[in-house]
Amino acid sequence: MQDQADGKNKDEMATVPRIVAAGSEKGMLLQPIVAKVIELSGAERPNVLYIGTASFDRTDKFLCYSKAFQDMGCEIRRLVVSEDDTVPSLEEMRACVIDWAEVIMCSGGNTLHALIRWKEVGLDMLIKEASMNGTV
């Protein structure tokens, strides 16, 4: 299929990131939103990576936000990077973010903290690469 604007084949164009933004704490608890995220992943039960840096990797937030995906049969992993002693190696993060995850779910909270921390540990570029590769 040709794009009328520039004549490029749509298959030749870069992947457009698929992002679902839930603007409230309860957004990712709603079954229709979870179902849409799963649909966008293209997998029946996608691998979901939870990154809770904005909420300082609080376990209660992880358990709350991952429950709906667990109930849908998804496998969930958690990436903890708020503290220096919890940051996996770049290779371990790459394996999780790029190779394993089909959905990346980030907590709400202190977004500035999360963005700064992700840049410090190299996670920002891994998330970008994953999104360009089709990860939701």
JSON list of C-alpha atoms in Angstrom, two decimals:
[
{"chain": "A", "resi": 1, "resn": "MET", "atom": "CA", "xyz": [0.00, 0.00, 0.00]},
{"chain": "A", "resi": 2, "resn": "GLN", "atom": "CA", "xyz": [1.40, 3.38, -1.00]},
{"chain": "A", "resi": 3, "resn": "ASP", "atom": "CA", "xyz": [1.33, 6.45, 1.23]},
{"chain": "A", "resi": 4, "resn": "GLN", "atom": "CA", "xyz": [0.03, 9.31, -0.89]},
{"chain": "A", "resi": 5, "resn": "ALA", "atom": "CA", "xyz": [2.19, 11.93, 0.84]},
{"chain": "A", "resi": 6, "resn": "ASP", "atom": "CA", "xyz": [5.62, 10.52, -0.02]},
{"chain": "A", "resi": 7, "resn": "GLY", "atom": "CA", "xyz": [5.05, 7.38, -2.09]},
{"chain": "A", "resi": 8, "resn": "LYS", "atom": "CA", "xyz": [6.65, 5.07, 0.51]},
{"chain": "A", "resi": 9, "resn": "ASN", "atom": "CA", "xyz": [5.31, 1.59, 1.07]},
{"chain": "A", "resi": 10, "resn": "LYS", "atom": "CA", "xyz": [3.77, 1.48, 4.57]},
{"chain": "A", "resi": 11, "resn": "ASP", "atom": "CA", "xyz": [5.81, -1.67, 5.32]},
{"chain": "A", "resi": 12, "resn": "GLU", "atom": "CA", "xyz": [8.98, 0.34, 4.65]},
{"chain": "A", "resi": 13, "resn": "MET", "atom": "CA", "xyz": [8.04, 3.10, 7.09]},
{"chain": "A", "resi": 14, "resn": "ALA", "atom": "CA", "xyz": [9.31, 3.09, 10.67]},
{"chain": "A", "resi": 15, "resn": "THR", "atom": "CA", "xyz": [7.12, 1.52, 13.30]},
{"chain": "A", "resi": 16, "resn": "VAL", "atom": "CA", "xyz": [4.88, 4.00, 15.03]},
{"chain": "A", "resi": 17, "resn": "PRO", "atom": "CA", "xyz": [5.00, 3.50, 18.81]},
{"chain": "A", "resi": 18, "resn": "ARG", "atom": "CA", "xyz": [1.79, 2.18, 20.36]},
{"chain": "A", "resi": 19, "resn": "ILE", "atom": "CA", "xyz": [1.26, 3.96, 23.68]},
{"chain": "A", "resi": 20, "resn": "VAL", "atom": "CA", "xyz": [-1.71, 3.68, 26.02]},
{"chain": "A", "resi": 21, "resn": "ALA", "atom": "CA", "xyz": [-1.82, 6.52, 28.53]},
{"chain": "A", "resi": 22, "resn": "ALA", "atom": "CA", "xyz": [-4.12, 6.01, 31.49]},
{"chain": "A", "resi": 23, "resn": "GLY", "atom": "CA", "xyz": [-4.44, 9.40, 33.15]},
{"chain": "A", "resi": 24, "resn": "SER", "atom": "CA", "xyz": [-5.44, 8.24, 36.56]},
{"chain": "A", "resi": 25, "resn": "GLU", "atom": "CA", "xyz": [-4.26, 5.80, 39.14]},
{"chain": "A", "resi": 26, "resn": "LYS", "atom": "CA", "xyz": [-7.23, 3.56, 38.41]},
{"chain": "A", "resi": 27, "resn": "GLY", "atom": "CA", "xyz": [-6.93, 3.61, 34.61]},
{"chain": "A", "resi": 28, "resn": "MET", "atom": "CA", "xyz": [-4.82, 0.48, 34.31]},
{"chain": "A", "resi": 29, "resn": "LEU", "atom": "CA", "xyz": [-7.16, -1.36, 36.65]},
{"chain": "A", "resi": 30, "resn": "LEU", "atom": "CA", "xyz": [-10.07, -1.08, 34.22]},
{"chain": "A", "resi": 31, "resn": "GLN", "atom": "CA", "xyz": [-10.66, -4.28, 32.24]},
{"chain": "A", "resi": 32, "resn": "PRO", "atom": "CA", "xyz": [-11.44, -2.51, 28.92]},
{"chain": "A", "resi": 33, "resn": "ILE", "atom": "CA", "xyz": [-8.10, -0.66, 29.04]},
{"chain": "A", "resi": 34, "resn": "VAL", "atom": "CA", "xyz": [-6.20, -3.82, 29.97]},
{"chain": "A", "resi": 35, "resn": "ALA", "atom": "CA", "xyz": [-7.97, -5.69, 27.15]},
{"chain": "A", "resi": 36, "resn": "LYS", "atom": "CA", "xyz": [-7.00, -2.95, 24.66]},
{"chain": "A", "resi": 37, "resn": "VAL", "atom": "CA", "xyz": [-3.36, -3.07, 25.75]},
{"chain": "A", "resi": 38, "resn": "ILE", "atom": "CA", "xyz": [-3.37, -6.84, 25.28]},
{"chain": "A", "resi": 39, "resn": "GLU", "atom": "CA", "xyz": [-5.02, -6.46, 21.86]},
{"chain": "A", "resi": 40, "resn": "LEU", "atom": "CA", "xyz": [-2.42, -3.89, 20.78]},
{"chain": "A", "resi": 41, "resn": "SER", "atom": "CA", "xyz": [0.38, -6.27, 21.78]},
{"chain": "A", "resi": 42, "resn": "GLY", "atom": "CA", "xyz": [-0.80, -8.83, 19.23]},
{"chain": "A", "resi": 43, "resn": "ALA", "atom": "CA", "xyz": [-0.33, -11.63, 21.76]},
{"chain": "A", "resi": 44, "resn": "GLU", "atom": "CA", "xyz": [-3.06, -13.57, 23.52]},
{"chain": "A", "resi": 45, "resn": "ARG", "atom": "CA", "xyz": [-1.21, -13.37, 26.83]},
{"chain": "A", "resi": 46, "resn": "PRO", "atom": "CA", "xyz": [1.68, -10.93, 26.40]},
{"chain": "A", "resi": 47, "resn": "ASN", "atom": "CA", "xyz": [4.77, -10.70, 28.56]},
{"chain": "A", "resi": 48, "resn": "VAL", "atom": "CA", "xyz": [4.29, -7.55, 30.66]},
{"chain": "A", "resi": 49, "resn": "LEU", "atom": "CA", "xyz": [7.22, -5.66, 32.13]},
{"chain": "A", "resi": 50, "resn": "TYR", "atom": "CA", "xyz": [6.34, -3.37, 35.04]},
{"chain": "A", "resi": 51, "resn": "ILE", "atom": "CA", "xyz": [8.64, -0.41, 35.67]},
{"chain": "A", "resi": 52, "resn": "GLY", "atom": "CA", "xyz": [7.70, 1.40, 38.85]},
{"chain": "A", "resi": 53, "resn": "THR", "atom": "CA", "xyz": [10.44, 4.01, 39.01]},
{"chain": "A", "resi": 54, "resn": "ALA", "atom": "CA", "xyz": [8.02, 6.97, 39.22]},
{"chain": "A", "resi": 55, "resn": "SER", "atom": "CA", "xyz": [6.51, 5.43, 42.37]},
{"chain": "A", "resi": 56, "resn": "PHE", "atom": "CA", "xyz": [9.99, 4.63, 43.73]},
{"chain": "A", "resi": 57, "resn": "ASP", "atom": "CA", "xyz": [9.49, 0.91, 43.00]},
{"chain": "A", "resi": 58, "resn": "ARG", "atom": "CA", "xyz": [6.87, 0.45, 45.70]},
{"chain": "A", "resi": 59, "resn": "THR", "atom": "CA", "xyz": [5.74, -3.16, 45.96]},
{"chain": "A", "resi": 60, "resn": "ASP", "atom": "CA", "xyz": [2.13, -2.22, 46.76]},
{"chain": "A", "resi": 61, "resn": "LYS", "atom": "CA", "xyz": [1.89, -0.29, 43.46]},
{"chain": "A", "resi": 62, "resn": "PHE", "atom": "CA", "xyz": [3.40, -3.22, 41.54]},
{"chain": "A", "resi": 63, "resn": "LEU", "atom": "CA", "xyz": [0.92, -5.70, 43.04]},
{"chain": "A", "resi": 64, "resn": "CYS", "atom": "CA", "xyz": [-2.02, -3.36, 42.40]},
{"chain": "A", "resi": 65, "resn": "TYR", "atom": "CA", "xyz": [-1.21, -2.49, 38.79]},
{"chain": "A", "resi": 66, "resn": "SER", "atom": "CA", "xyz": [-0.08, -5.91, 37.66]},
{"chain": "A", "resi": 67, "resn": "LYS", "atom": "CA", "xyz": [-3.11, -7.78, 39.04]},
{"chain": "A", "resi": 68, "resn": "ALA", "atom": "CA", "xyz": [-5.42, -7.13, 36.09]},
{"chain": "A", "resi": 69, "resn": "PHE", "atom": "CA", "xyz": [-2.78, -8.44, 33.66]},
{"chain": "A", "resi": 70, "resn": "GLN", "atom": "CA", "xyz": [-2.10, -11.46, 35.87]},
{"chain": "A", "resi": 71, "resn": "ASP", "atom": "CA", "xyz": [-5.84, -12.17, 35.97]},
{"chain": "A", "resi": 72, "resn": "MET", "atom": "CA", "xyz": [-5.79, -12.19, 32.14]},
{"chain": "A", "resi": 73, "resn": "GLY", "atom": "CA", "xyz": [-3.04, -14.84, 32.18]},
{"chain": "A", "resi": 74, "resn": "CYS", "atom": "CA", "xyz": [-0.10, -12.58, 31.34]},
{"chain": "A", "resi": 75, "resn": "GLU", "atom": "CA", "xyz": [3.36, -13.24, 32.72]},
{"chain": "A", "resi": 76, "resn": "ILE", "atom": "CA", "xyz": [4.63, -10.23, 34.67]},
{"chain": "A", "resi": 77, "resn": "ARG", "atom": "CA", "xyz": [8.17, -9.21, 35.43]},
{"chain": "A", "resi": 78, "resn": "ARG", "atom": "CA", "xyz": [9.31, -6.21, 37.42]},
{"chain": "A", "resi": 79, "resn": "LEU", "atom": "CA", "xyz": [12.30, -4.00, 36.67]},
{"chain": "A", "resi": 80, "resn": "VAL", "atom": "CA", "xyz": [13.55, -2.12, 39.74]},
{"chain": "A", "resi": 81, "resn": "VAL", "atom": "CA", "xyz": [15.99, 0.75, 39.11]},
{"chain": "A", "resi": 82, "resn": "SER", "atom": "CA", "xyz": [15.24, 3.43, 41.74]},
{"chain": "A", "resi": 83, "resn": "GLU", "atom": "CA", "xyz": [18.24, 2.57, 43.90]},
{"chain": "A", "resi": 84, "resn": "ASP", "atom": "CA", "xyz": [21.80, 1.94, 42.73]},
{"chain": "A", "resi": 85, "resn": "ASP", "atom": "CA", "xyz": [21.93, -1.49, 44.40]},
{"chain": "A", "resi": 86, "resn": "THR", "atom": "CA", "xyz": [18.82, -2.72, 42.53]},
{"chain": "A", "resi": 87, "resn": "VAL", "atom": "CA", "xyz": [19.83, -1.80, 38.97]},
{"chain": "A", "resi": 88, "resn": "PRO", "atom": "CA", "xyz": [20.49, -4.83, 36.75]},
{"chain": "A", "resi": 89, "resn": "SER", "atom": "CA", "xyz": [23.32, -4.72, 34.24]},
{"chain": "A", "resi": 90, "resn": "LEU", "atom": "CA", "xyz": [22.60, -3.08, 30.90]},
{"chain": "A", "resi": 91, "resn": "GLU", "atom": "CA", "xyz": [22.68, -6.54, 29.28]},
{"chain": "A", "resi": 92, "resn": "GLU", "atom": "CA", "xyz": [20.09, -7.86, 31.77]},
{"chain": "A", "resi": 93, "resn": "MET", "atom": "CA", "xyz": [17.87, -4.83, 31.20]},
{"chain": "A", "resi": 94, "resn": "ARG", "atom": "CA", "xyz": [18.19, -5.25, 27.41]},
{"chain": "A", "resi": 95, "resn": "ALA", "atom": "CA", "xyz": [17.18, -8.90, 27.65]},
{"chain": "A", "resi": 96, "resn": "CYS", "atom": "CA", "xyz": [14.10, -7.97, 29.66]},
{"chain": "A", "resi": 97, "resn": "VAL", "atom": "CA", "xyz": [13.04, -4.78, 27.86]},
{"chain": "A", "resi": 98, "resn": "ILE", "atom": "CA", "xyz": [13.95, -5.60, 24.26]},
{"chain": "A", "resi": 99, "resn": "ASP", "atom": "CA", "xyz": [13.96, -9.40, 24.03]},
{"chain": "A", "resi": 100, "resn": "TRP", "atom": "CA", "xyz": [11.23, -10.42, 26.49]},
{"chain": "A", "resi": 101, "resn": "ALA", "atom": "CA", "xyz": [8.62, -7.67, 27.00]},
{"chain": "A", "resi": 102, "resn": "GLU", "atom": "CA", "xyz": [5.64, -7.32, 24.70]},
{"chain": "A", "resi": 103, "resn": "VAL", "atom": "CA", "xyz": [4.05, -4.70, 26.95]},
{"chain": "A", "resi": 104, "resn": "ILE", "atom": "CA", "xyz": [5.88, -2.20, 29.16]},
{"chain": "A", "resi": 105, "resn": "MET", "atom": "CA", "xyz": [3.77, -0.71, 31.94]},
{"chain": "A", "resi": 106, "resn": "CYS", "atom": "CA", "xyz": [5.16, 2.27, 33.86]},
{"chain": "A", "resi": 107, "resn": "SER", "atom": "CA", "xyz": [3.74, 3.47, 37.14]},
{"chain": "A", "resi": 108, "resn": "GLY", "atom": "CA", "xyz": [2.49, 6.95, 37.79]},
{"chain": "A", "resi": 109, "resn": "GLY", "atom": "CA", "xyz": [4.07, 9.15, 40.39]},
{"chain": "A", "resi": 110, "resn": "ASN", "atom": "CA", "xyz": [7.13, 11.33, 40.12]},
{"chain": "A", "resi": 111, "resn": "THR", "atom": "CA", "xyz": [7.67, 11.34, 36.35]},
{"chain": "A", "resi": 112, "resn": "LEU", "atom": "CA", "xyz": [10.69, 13.64, 36.58]},
{"chain": "A", "resi": 113, "resn": "HIS", "atom": "CA", "xyz": [12.41, 11.21, 38.95]},
{"chain": "A", "resi": 114, "resn": "ALA", "atom": "CA", "xyz": [11.68, 8.33, 36.57]},
{"chain": "A", "resi": 115, "resn": "LEU", "atom": "CA", "xyz": [12.96, 10.13, 33.47]},
{"chain": "A", "resi": 116, "resn": "ILE", "atom": "CA", "xyz": [16.17, 11.26, 35.17]},
{"chain": "A", "resi": 117, "resn": "ARG", "atom": "CA", "xyz": [16.80, 7.80, 36.63]},
{"chain": "A", "resi": 118, "resn": "TRP", "atom": "CA", "xyz": [16.12, 6.01, 33.34]},
{"chain": "A", "resi": 119, "resn": "LYS", "atom": "CA", "xyz": [18.61, 8.28, 31.59]},
{"chain": "A", "resi": 120, "resn": "GLU", "atom": "CA", "xyz": [21.23, 7.64, 34.31]},
{"chain": "A", "resi": 121, "resn": "VAL", "atom": "CA", "xyz": [20.99, 3.86, 33.92]},
{"chain": "A", "resi": 122, "resn": "GLY", "atom": "CA", "xyz": [20.39, 3.71, 30.15]},
{"chain": "A", "resi": 123, "resn": "LEU", "atom": "CA", "xyz": [16.82, 2.50, 30.43]},
{"chain": "A", "resi": 124, "resn": "ASP", "atom": "CA", "xyz": [15.43, 5.46, 28.46]},
{"chain": "A", "resi": 125, "resn": "MET", "atom": "CA", "xyz": [17.06, 4.31, 25.24]},
{"chain": "A", "resi": 126, "resn": "LEU", "atom": "CA", "xyz": [16.00, 0.70, 25.80]},
{"chain": "A", "resi": 127, "resn": "ILE", "atom": "CA", "xyz": [12.37, 1.76, 26.22]},
{"chain": "A", "resi": 128, "resn": "LYS", "atom": "CA", "xyz": [12.63, 3.85, 23.05]},
{"chain": "A", "resi": 129, "resn": "GLU", "atom": "CA", "xyz": [14.11, 0.93, 21.11]},
{"chain": "A", "resi": 130, "resn": "ALA", "atom": "CA", "xyz": [11.43, -1.43, 22.41]},
{"chain": "A", "resi": 131, "resn": "SER", "atom": "CA", "xyz": [8.65, 0.97, 21.39]},
{"chain": "A", "resi": 132, "resn": "MET", "atom": "CA", "xyz": [10.12, 1.31, 17.90]},
{"chain": "A", "resi": 133, "resn": "ASN", "atom": "CA", "xyz": [10.24, -2.49, 17.67]},
{"chain": "A", "resi": 134, "resn": "GLY", "atom": "CA", "xyz": [6.50, -2.76, 18.38]},
{"chain": "A", "resi": 135, "resn": "THR", "atom": "CA", "xyz": [6.37, -3.20, 22.15]},
{"chain": "A", "resi": 136, "resn": "VAL", "atom": "CA", "xyz": [3.26, -1.53, 23.59]}
]
